CSV table of C-alpha atoms and ligand atoms in Angstrom, one decimal:
chain,number,residue,atom,x,y,z
A,22,MET,CA,11.3,-37.3,23.4
A,23,THR,CA,14.9,-37.0,24.4
A,24,GLN,CA,16.8,-40.3,24.0
A,25,PRO,CA,19.8,-41.2,26.1
A,26,ILE,CA,23.1,-41.6,24.5
A,27,GLN,CA,26.4,-42.8,25.7
A,28,ALA,CA,27.9,-39.9,27.7
A,29,LEU,CA,31.4,-40.7,26.7
A,30,ASN,CA,33.8,-38.2,25.4
A,31,ILE,CA,32.4,-37.9,21.9
A,32,LEU,CA,33.5,-34.3,21.6
A,33,GLY,CA,36.8,-35.8,20.4
A,34,ALA,CA,38.7,-36.4,23.6
A,35,GLN,CA,42.2,-35.1,23.4
A,36,THR,CA,45.2,-35.5,25.7
A,37,PRO,CA,45.8,-32.5,27.8
A,38,THR,CA,48.2,-30.2,26.2
A,39,SER,CA,50.8,-27.8,27.6
A,40,THR,CA,49.6,-24.4,28.4
A,41,SER,CA,52.9,-22.6,28.2
A,42,SER,CA,52.3,-21.1,24.8
A,43,ALA,CA,49.2,-19.1,25.6
A,44,PRO,CA,50.2,-15.6,24.4
A,45,ALA,CA,48.3,-13.4,26.9
A,46,ALA,CA,49.6,-15.4,29.9
A,47,GLU,CA,52.2,-14.1,32.3
A,48,THR,CA,54.9,-16.0,34.1
A,49,SER,CA,54.7,-15.7,37.8
A,50,PRO,CA,58.2,-15.8,39.2
A,51,ALA,CA,56.9,-16.8,42.6
A,52,GLU,CA,55.2,-19.9,41.2
A,53,GLY,CA,57.7,-20.4,38.3
A,54,ASP,CA,54.8,-21.2,36.1
A,55,THR,CA,52.3,-19.7,33.7
A,56,VAL,CA,49.5,-17.5,35.2
A,57,HIS,CA,46.5,-17.4,32.9
A,58,GLN,CA,43.9,-14.7,32.7
A,59,VAL,CA,41.1,-17.1,33.2
A,60,VAL,CA,40.5,-20.8,33.8
A,61,ILE,CA,37.0,-22.1,33.2
A,62,VAL,CA,36.0,-25.3,35.0
A,63,GLY,CA,33.2,-27.1,33.2
A,64,SER,CA,32.3,-27.5,29.6
A,65,GLY,CA,28.5,-27.4,29.4
A,66,PRO,CA,26.6,-24.5,27.8
A,67,ALA,CA,27.8,-22.2,30.6
A,68,GLY,CA,31.5,-23.1,30.4
A,69,TYR,CA,31.7,-23.0,26.6
A,70,THR,CA,29.8,-19.8,26.3
A,71,ALA,CA,32.1,-18.2,28.9
A,72,ALA,CA,35.0,-19.5,26.8
A,73,ILE,CA,33.7,-18.0,23.6
A,74,TYR,CA,33.3,-14.6,25.2
A,75,ALA,CA,36.6,-14.8,27.1
A,76,ALA,CA,38.5,-15.9,23.9
A,77,ARG,CA,37.0,-13.1,21.9
A,78,ALA,CA,38.1,-10.7,24.6
A,79,GLU,CA,41.6,-12.0,24.1
A,80,MET,CA,41.8,-13.6,27.5
A,81,ASN,CA,43.1,-16.9,26.1
A,82,PRO,CA,40.9,-19.1,28.3
A,83,ILE,CA,41.7,-22.6,29.4
A,84,VAL,CA,38.6,-24.8,29.8
A,85,ILE,CA,38.9,-27.8,32.1
A,86,ALA,CA,36.2,-29.8,30.4
A,87,GLY,CA,36.0,-32.9,32.5
A,88,ALA,CA,37.3,-36.4,31.6
A,89,LEU,CA,34.1,-38.3,30.8
A,90,ASP,CA,31.4,-35.7,31.0
A,91,ALA,CA,32.8,-33.1,28.7
A,92,GLY,CA,30.0,-31.2,27.0
A,93,GLY,CA,27.8,-31.4,30.0
A,94,ALA,CA,24.3,-32.6,30.5
A,95,LEU,CA,23.2,-32.1,26.9
A,96,MET,CA,25.6,-34.9,25.9
A,97,THR,CA,23.2,-37.3,27.4
A,98,THR,CA,20.2,-36.3,25.3
A,99,THR,CA,19.1,-36.3,21.7
A,100,ASP,CA,16.5,-33.7,20.6
A,101,VAL,CA,16.9,-30.2,22.0
A,102,GLU,CA,13.9,-28.3,20.7
A,103,ASN,CA,14.0,-25.2,22.7
A,104,TYR,CA,17.5,-23.8,22.1
A,105,PRO,CA,17.0,-20.7,20.0
A,106,GLY,CA,18.3,-20.7,16.5
A,107,PHE,CA,17.5,-24.2,15.5
A,108,ALA,CA,14.0,-24.2,14.0
A,109,GLU,CA,14.0,-28.0,13.5
A,110,GLY,CA,15.7,-28.7,16.9
A,111,ILE,CA,19.2,-30.0,17.3
A,112,GLN,CA,20.8,-33.1,18.9
A,113,GLY,CA,22.4,-32.3,22.3
A,114,PRO,CA,25.9,-33.6,21.3
A,115,GLU,CA,25.8,-31.7,18.0
A,116,LEU,CA,24.9,-28.5,19.9
A,117,MET,CA,27.8,-29.0,22.4
A,118,THR,CA,30.3,-29.9,19.7
A,119,ALA,CA,29.4,-26.7,17.9
A,120,MET,CA,29.9,-24.7,21.1
A,121,GLN,CA,33.3,-26.4,21.6
A,122,GLU,CA,34.4,-25.6,18.1
A,123,GLN,CA,33.2,-22.1,18.4
A,124,ALA,CA,35.3,-21.6,21.5
A,125,GLU,CA,38.3,-23.2,19.9
A,126,ARG,CA,38.0,-21.1,16.8
A,127,PHE,CA,38.7,-18.0,19.0
A,128,GLY,CA,41.6,-19.6,20.8
A,129,ALA,CA,40.1,-21.3,23.8
A,130,GLU,CA,42.2,-24.3,24.9
A,131,ILE,CA,40.1,-27.3,26.1
A,132,ILE,CA,41.6,-29.8,28.5
A,133,PHE,CA,39.7,-33.1,28.8
A,134,GLU,CA,40.5,-33.8,32.5
A,135,ASP,CA,38.7,-33.5,35.8
A,136,ALA,CA,39.7,-30.8,38.3
A,137,VAL,CA,40.4,-32.5,41.6
A,138,ASP,CA,41.4,-29.5,43.7
A,139,LEU,CA,40.7,-25.8,43.6
A,140,GLN,CA,42.7,-23.2,45.6
A,141,ILE,CA,40.8,-19.9,45.1
A,142,GLU,CA,42.0,-17.4,47.7
A,143,GLY,CA,44.5,-14.7,46.8
A,144,PRO,CA,45.5,-13.1,43.5
A,145,VAL,CA,46.7,-16.4,41.9
A,146,LYS,CA,44.2,-19.3,41.9
A,147,THR,CA,45.2,-22.9,41.2
A,148,VAL,CA,43.3,-25.7,39.6
A,149,THR,CA,44.8,-29.2,40.0
A,150,LEU,CA,43.8,-31.9,37.5
A,151,ASP,CA,43.4,-35.6,37.9
A,152,ASP,CA,46.7,-36.2,36.2
A,153,GLY,CA,48.6,-33.8,38.6
A,154,THR,CA,48.9,-30.8,36.2
A,155,VAL,CA,48.4,-27.5,38.0
A,156,TYR,CA,46.9,-24.5,36.2
A,157,ARG,CA,47.3,-21.1,37.7
A,158,ALA,CA,45.0,-18.2,36.9
A,159,LYS,CA,44.0,-14.7,38.0
A,160,THR,CA,40.4,-15.5,37.6
A,161,LEU,CA,38.3,-18.7,37.7
A,162,ILE,CA,34.9,-19.3,36.2
A,163,ILE,CA,33.1,-22.2,37.9
A,164,SER,CA,30.5,-23.8,35.6
A,165,THR,CA,30.4,-27.4,36.9
A,166,GLY,CA,26.6,-27.8,36.6
A,167,SER,CA,24.3,-30.0,38.7
A,168,ALA,CA,23.2,-33.6,38.6
A,169,TYR,CA,19.6,-34.7,38.8
A,170,ARG,CA,18.9,-36.9,41.8
A,171,LYS,CA,17.8,-40.3,40.7
A,172,LEU,CA,15.5,-42.9,42.2
A,173,GLY,CA,18.0,-45.7,41.5
A,174,ILE,CA,15.3,-48.2,40.7
A,175,ASP,CA,14.7,-51.0,38.1
A,176,GLY,CA,14.0,-49.7,34.6
A,177,GLU,CA,15.1,-46.1,35.3
A,178,SER,CA,18.3,-46.1,33.3
A,179,ARG,CA,17.1,-48.4,30.6
A,180,LEU,CA,14.0,-46.2,29.9
A,181,SER,CA,15.7,-42.9,30.4
A,182,GLY,CA,14.8,-40.8,27.4
A,183,LYS,CA,12.1,-43.4,26.5
A,184,GLY,CA,9.5,-42.0,28.9
A,185,VAL,CA,11.7,-41.4,32.0
A,186,SER,CA,12.7,-37.7,32.3
A,187,TRP,CA,14.0,-35.2,34.8
A,188,CYS,CA,12.8,-32.1,32.9
A,189,ALA,CA,9.2,-31.2,32.3
A,190,THR,CA,10.1,-28.0,30.4
A,191,CYS,CA,12.3,-30.1,28.1
A,192,ASP,CA,10.1,-33.2,27.6
A,193,GLY,CA,6.5,-32.4,28.6
A,194,PHE,CA,5.5,-31.6,25.1
A,195,PHE,CA,6.2,-35.2,24.0
A,196,PHE,CA,3.4,-36.6,26.1
A,197,LYS,CA,0.4,-34.7,24.8
A,198,ASP,CA,-2.9,-36.5,25.9
A,199,GLN,CA,-1.0,-39.3,27.6
A,200,ASP,CA,-0.9,-40.4,31.2
A,201,ILE,CA,2.0,-39.0,33.2
A,202,VAL,CA,3.5,-39.8,36.6
A,203,VAL,CA,5.5,-37.3,38.6
A,204,VAL,CA,7.6,-38.5,41.5
A,205,GLY,CA,8.3,-36.1,44.5
A,206,GLY,CA,6.5,-34.0,47.0
A,207,GLY,CA,8.5,-30.7,47.2
A,208,ASP,CA,8.0,-27.4,45.3
A,209,SER,CA,9.7,-28.6,42.1
A,210,ALA,CA,7.6,-31.7,41.9
A,211,VAL,CA,4.4,-29.7,42.3
A,212,GLU,CA,5.6,-27.2,39.8
A,213,GLU,CA,6.5,-29.9,37.3
A,214,ALA,CA,3.2,-31.7,37.8
A,215,THR,CA,1.2,-28.5,37.4
A,216,PHE,CA,3.1,-27.6,34.3
A,217,LEU,CA,2.6,-31.1,32.9
A,218,THR,CA,-1.2,-30.9,33.3
A,219,ARG,CA,-1.3,-28.7,30.2
A,220,PHE,CA,-0.1,-31.6,28.1
A,221,GLY,CA,-1.1,-34.8,29.8
A,222,LYS,CA,-4.5,-36.5,29.8
A,223,ASN,CA,-3.9,-37.2,33.6
A,224,VAL,CA,-1.0,-36.4,35.8
A,225,THR,CA,-0.4,-38.4,38.9
A,226,LEU,CA,1.9,-37.2,41.6
A,227,VAL,CA,3.4,-40.0,43.6
A,228,HIS,CA,4.6,-39.1,47.1
A,229,ARG,CA,6.0,-41.2,50.0
A,230,ARG,CA,4.1,-39.3,52.6
A,231,ASP,CA,0.5,-38.3,53.1
A,232,GLU,CA,1.0,-34.6,52.5
A,233,LEU,CA,3.2,-32.5,50.2
A,234,ARG,CA,6.4,-30.9,51.4
A,235,ALA,CA,5.7,-28.0,49.0
A,236,SER,CA,4.8,-24.6,50.2
A,237,LYS,CA,1.2,-24.3,51.4
A,238,ILE,CA,0.1,-22.1,48.5
A,239,MET,CA,1.5,-24.4,45.9
A,240,ALA,CA,0.1,-27.4,47.6
A,241,ARG,CA,-3.4,-25.9,47.7
A,242,ARG,CA,-3.2,-24.9,44.1
A,243,ALA,CA,-2.1,-28.4,43.1
A,244,GLU,CA,-4.8,-30.1,45.1
A,245,ALA,CA,-7.5,-27.9,43.4
A,246,ASP,CA,-6.2,-28.9,39.9
A,247,PRO,CA,-8.8,-31.3,38.4
A,248,LYS,CA,-6.2,-32.9,36.1
A,249,LEU,CA,-3.8,-33.7,39.0
A,250,GLN,CA,-4.3,-36.9,41.0
A,251,PHE,CA,-2.3,-37.9,44.1
A,252,GLN,CA,-0.9,-41.3,45.1
A,253,TRP,CA,-0.1,-40.7,48.8
A,254,ASN,CA,2.1,-42.9,50.9
A,255,SER,CA,3.5,-44.5,47.8
A,256,GLU,CA,6.9,-45.0,46.3
A,257,VAL,CA,7.8,-46.1,42.8
A,258,VAL,CA,9.8,-49.4,43.0
A,259,SER,CA,10.2,-50.1,39.3
A,260,ILE,CA,9.5,-48.5,35.9
A,261,ASN,CA,8.2,-51.0,33.4
A,262,GLY,CA,8.2,-51.3,29.6
A,263,ILE,CA,10.3,-52.8,26.8
A,264,ASP,CA,11.1,-49.9,24.4
A,265,LYS,CA,9.1,-47.2,26.2
A,266,VAL,CA,7.5,-46.6,29.6
A,267,GLU,CA,4.3,-48.6,30.0
A,268,SER,CA,3.7,-48.6,33.8
A,269,VAL,CA,5.2,-48.1,37.2
A,270,THR,CA,5.0,-50.4,40.1
A,271,LEU,CA,4.0,-48.6,43.3
A,272,ARG,CA,4.5,-49.8,46.9
A,273,ASP,CA,2.3,-48.6,49.7
A,274,THR,CA,4.7,-47.2,52.3
A,275,LEU,CA,2.3,-48.2,55.1
A,276,THR,CA,1.2,-51.7,54.1
A,277,GLY,CA,4.0,-52.7,51.7
A,278,GLU,CA,1.4,-53.7,49.1
A,279,GLU,CA,2.4,-53.4,45.5
A,280,ARG,CA,0.4,-52.6,42.4
A,281,ASP,CA,1.0,-51.4,38.8
A,282,LEU,CA,-0.1,-48.0,37.5
A,283,PRO,CA,-0.2,-47.6,33.7
A,284,THR,CA,1.6,-44.5,32.4
A,285,SER,CA,3.6,-43.3,29.3
A,286,ALA,CA,6.0,-41.1,31.2
A,287,VAL,CA,7.7,-40.7,34.6
A,288,PHE,CA,9.1,-37.4,35.5
A,289,GLU,CA,11.4,-37.5,38.5
A,290,ALA,CA,11.5,-34.4,40.6
A,291,ILE,CA,13.3,-35.4,43.7
A,292,GLY,CA,16.0,-32.7,43.6
A,293,HIS,CA,19.4,-31.8,42.2
A,294,ILE,CA,22.9,-32.1,43.4
A,295,PRO,CA,25.1,-29.1,42.5
A,296,ARG,CA,28.7,-30.1,41.7
A,297,THR,CA,30.4,-28.0,44.3
A,298,GLU,CA,32.2,-30.5,46.4
A,299,LEU,CA,35.6,-29.0,45.5
A,300,LEU,CA,34.4,-25.6,46.9
A,301,GLU,CA,33.0,-26.6,50.2
A,302,GLY,CA,34.4,-24.3,52.9
A,303,LYS,CA,36.1,-22.2,50.3
A,304,LEU,CA,33.3,-19.9,49.1
A,305,GLU,CA,29.8,-19.2,50.1
A,306,LEU,CA,27.4,-22.0,49.2
A,307,ASP,CA,23.7,-22.0,50.1
A,308,GLU,CA,22.0,-24.6,52.3
A,309,GLN,CA,21.5,-26.9,49.2
A,310,GLY,CA,25.1,-26.5,48.1
A,311,TYR,CA,24.6,-24.1,45.2
A,312,ILE,CA,27.2,-21.3,44.7
A,313,VAL,CA,25.8,-18.0,46.0
A,314,VAL,CA,26.4,-15.1,43.6
A,315,GLN,CA,25.9,-11.4,44.2
A,316,GLY,CA,22.7,-9.9,42.8
A,317,ARG,CA,22.3,-10.5,39.1
A,318,SER,CA,26.0,-10.8,38.6
A,319,THR,CA,28.3,-13.9,38.6
A,320,TYR,CA,30.5,-12.6,41.4
A,321,THR,CA,31.0,-15.1,44.1
A,322,SER,CA,32.0,-14.4,47.7
A,323,VAL,CA,35.7,-14.7,46.7
A,324,ALA,CA,37.3,-12.0,44.6
A,325,GLY,CA,38.3,-13.2,41.1
A,326,VAL,CA,36.0,-16.2,41.2
A,327,PHE,CA,32.9,-16.2,39.1
A,328,ALA,CA,30.1,-18.8,38.8
A,329,ALA,CA,27.6,-19.6,36.0
A,330,GLY,CA,25.0,-22.1,34.9
A,331,ASP,CA,23.2,-24.7,36.8
A,332,VAL,CA,25.7,-24.7,39.6
A,333,VAL,CA,24.2,-21.4,40.7
A,334,ASP,CA,20.6,-21.9,39.5
A,335,HIS,CA,17.8,-23.4,41.5
A,336,THR,CA,15.1,-22.1,39.3
A,337,TYR,CA,15.6,-22.2,35.5
A,338,ARG,CA,18.2,-24.9,34.7
A,339,GLN,CA,18.0,-24.6,31.0
A,340,ALA,CA,20.7,-24.7,28.4
A,341,VAL,CA,19.9,-21.2,27.2
A,342,THR,CA,20.0,-19.7,30.8
A,343,ALA,CA,23.3,-21.5,31.5
A,344,ALA,CA,24.7,-20.1,28.3
A,345,GLY,CA,23.4,-16.6,29.3
A,346,THR,CA,25.2,-16.6,32.6
A,347,GLY,CA,28.3,-18.1,31.0
A,348,CYS,CA,28.4,-14.9,28.9
A,349,GLN,CA,27.9,-12.8,32.0
A,350,ALA,CA,30.8,-14.6,33.9
A,351,ALA,CA,33.2,-13.9,31.1
A,352,LEU,CA,32.2,-10.2,31.0
A,353,ASP,CA,32.4,-10.0,34.8
A,354,ALA,CA,35.9,-11.6,34.8
A,355,GLU,CA,37.2,-9.4,32.0
A,356,ARG,CA,35.9,-6.3,33.8
A,357,TRP,CA,37.4,-7.4,37.1
A,358,LEU,CA,40.8,-8.0,35.5
A,359,THR,CA,40.6,-4.6,33.9
A,360,ASP,CA,40.0,-3.1,37.4
A,361,GLN,CA,42.9,-5.0,38.8
A,362,ALA,CA,45.2,-3.7,36.1
A,363,ALA,CA,44.0,-0.1,36.8
A,364,LEU,CA,44.7,-0.6,40.5
A,365,THR,CA,48.2,-1.8,39.7
A,366,THR,CA,48.9,1.1,37.3
A,367,ALA,CA,47.7,3.6,40.0
A,368,ASP,CA,50.0,1.8,42.4
A,369,VAL,CA,53.0,2.4,40.0
A,370,GLN,CA,52.0,6.0,39.4
A,371,ASP,CA,51.5,6.8,43.1
A,372,PRO,CA,54.4,5.6,45.1
A,373,MET,CA,52.4,6.2,48.3
A,374,THR,CA,50.0,3.3,47.5
A,375,THR,CA,50.8,0.3,49.6
A,376,ALA,CA,51.2,-3.2,48.3
A,377,ALA,CA,48.3,-4.3,50.4
A,378,GLU,CA,46.0,-1.9,48.5
A,379,ALA,CA,47.1,-3.4,45.2
A,380,VAL,CA,46.0,-6.9,46.2
A,381,PRO,CA,42.5,-7.7,44.8
A,382,THR,CA,39.9,-7.2,47.5
A,383,ASP,CA,36.1,-7.2,47.6
A,384,GLU,CA,36.2,-3.4,47.2
A,385,SER,CA,37.5,-3.9,43.7
A,386,ASN,CA,34.3,-5.9,43.0
A,387,PRO,CA,31.9,-3.3,41.6
A,388,ILE,CA,28.9,-5.3,42.7
A,389,SER,CA,30.1,-6.2,46.2
A,390,GLY,CA,27.4,-5.3,48.8
A,391,THR,CA,25.0,-3.8,46.2
A,392,ASP,CA,22.6,-5.6,44.0
A,393,GLU,CA,21.1,-3.1,41.7
A,394,SER,CA,23.2,0.0,41.3
A,395,VAL,CA,25.7,-1.6,39.1
A,396,SER,CA,27.0,-0.2,35.9
A,397,VAL,CA,29.0,-2.7,33.9
A,398,THR,CA,31.4,-1.6,31.2
A,399,LEU,CA,31.4,-4.2,28.4
A,400,PRO,CA,34.8,-5.5,27.5
A,401,SER,CA,36.3,-5.0,24.2
A,402,GLY,CA,36.9,-7.8,21.7
A,403,ARG,CA,33.3,-9.0,21.4
B,529,FAD,C1,18.6,-35.6,29.8
B,529,FAD,C2,18.6,-34.1,29.8
B,529,FAD,C3,17.9,-33.4,28.8
B,529,FAD,C4,17.9,-32.0,28.8
B,529,FAD,N1,17.2,-31.4,27.8
B,529,FAD,C5,17.2,-30.0,27.8
B,529,FAD,C6,16.6,-29.3,26.7
B,529,FAD,O1,16.0,-30.0,25.9
B,529,FAD,N2,16.7,-28.0,26.7
B,529,FAD,C7,17.3,-27.3,27.7
B,529,FAD,O2,17.4,-26.0,27.6
B,529,FAD,N3,17.9,-27.9,28.7
B,529,FAD,C8,17.9,-29.3,28.8
B,529,FAD,N4,18.5,-29.9,29.8
B,529,FAD,C9,19.1,-29.1,30.9
B,529,FAD,C10,20.5,-28.6,30.4
B,529,FAD,O3,21.2,-29.7,29.9
B,529,FAD,C11,21.2,-27.9,31.6
B,529,FAD,O4,20.4,-26.9,32.1
B,529,FAD,C12,22.5,-27.3,31.1
B,529,FAD,O5,23.3,-28.3,30.5
B,529,FAD,C13,23.3,-26.7,32.2
B,529,FAD,O6,24.5,-26.2,31.7
B,529,FAD,P1,25.8,-26.0,32.6
B,529,FAD,O7,26.9,-25.6,31.7
B,529,FAD,O8,25.5,-25.2,33.8
B,529,FAD,O9,26.2,-27.5,33.2
B,529,FAD,P2,26.4,-28.9,32.5
B,529,FAD,O10,25.8,-28.9,31.2
B,529,FAD,O11,25.9,-29.9,33.5
B,529,FAD,O12,27.9,-29.0,32.4
B,529,FAD,C14,28.7,-29.1,33.6
B,529,FAD,C15,30.1,-29.4,33.1
B,529,FAD,O13,31.0,-29.4,34.2
B,529,FAD,C16,32.0,-30.4,34.1
B,529,FAD,N5,32.5,-30.7,35.4
B,529,FAD,C17,31.8,-30.9,36.6
B,529,FAD,N6,32.7,-31.2,37.6
B,529,FAD,C18,34.0,-31.0,37.0
B,529,FAD,C19,35.3,-31.2,37.5
B,529,FAD,N7,35.5,-31.4,38.8
B,529,FAD,N8,36.3,-31.0,36.6
B,529,FAD,C20,36.1,-30.7,35.4
B,529,FAD,N9,34.9,-30.5,34.8
B,529,FAD,C21,33.8,-30.7,35.7
B,529,FAD,C22,31.2,-31.5,33.5
B,529,FAD,O14,32.1,-32.4,32.8
B,529,FAD,C23,30.4,-30.7,32.5
B,529,FAD,O15,31.1,-30.5,31.3
B,529,FAD,C24,18.6,-31.3,29.8
B,529,FAD,C25,19.3,-32.0,30.8
B,529,FAD,C26,19.3,-33.4,30.8
B,529,FAD,C27,20.1,-34.1,31.8
């Protein structure tokens, strides 16, 4: 079972360093400051993987890692047993330290501060940090992840990783032949509960209402599952146990009556909060606040801005999928920069080309408007 650890900056927090020595950066006379090829915001599996690829493509990436959450969600867990390449599993912080070191080995510069403002329109984007430093870049990769929504009840934090979990795929395996409670009533709660029936002796779905919010087909399938029970009109008011989860206290939402239900595990499936508050009104987000990307790419609605990892992903939310899209984002950004450089060269060669045509637009995005007919040239340096 994943165990919680202190999510402090155990990647070896460093003071932010000056960026002015990055060799591939240019100086923008208009700004009087360095314009980097790429700034990556976020240092989970998506951000660090993007940094590894961008650094190996000689883009000299800057990674804005976050002040306290550097390393991302896996810094808060112990055993990661499903990341490929580690037959015996690996501790979350160990995996993230290795990713950080791998990115640094190829020249990525990691800044342990929070971004507090992003200006993403136009050919030069800016990232303002908590300490007031402003980074300028031709491309941005957003990989700020998403947070699990929590119940905020007694016992939840104390028993997190000791039976309280937010990820059935990650932790279901640890509860073979035991009683499991799942909290929630939407599609993901039903999906988690159904998945957990392959491990648990019994799985009880606790929901505040008297019917599921999940889609009809999923709800029907769940209700027909013999290993799945339902506690309708019930909310969990506390999670009980000393060193591990032993029971939950349920309150009837109609009568207010309380009772204990023995269980070894509580999976909370009440939603996610994508970390996109800095982007509201600046690029296309979906109704739940996730960044919308075009087709299978990492192109966002704004030219030169790419997004990867859980901040885009409603569905999979795994370290390996985040890392995969981080790789894609670096490849997309590199390709986009190459296209911009080609446009500028054409501009110089053809004096009839107007300045407006040289400014990056959606037309220079090879995936704009089409999902499938995309041919991506892989960047050099990998
Ligand atoms: C307890 C737990 C256990 C898990 N176990 C597993 C597992 O066993 N296997 C598995 O595959 N997955 C597991 N997951 C899921 C996995 O951790 C995520 O899918 C993955 O970390 C997502 O990667 P990401 O890079 O998109 O985002 P994250 O890892 O969430 O990283 C986001 C990054 O963005 C940074 N950030 C956010 N806002 C800002 C800002 N304004 N300025 C600067 N930086 C910012 C944060 O500091 C952080 O570094 C687990 C998750 C949790 C919480």
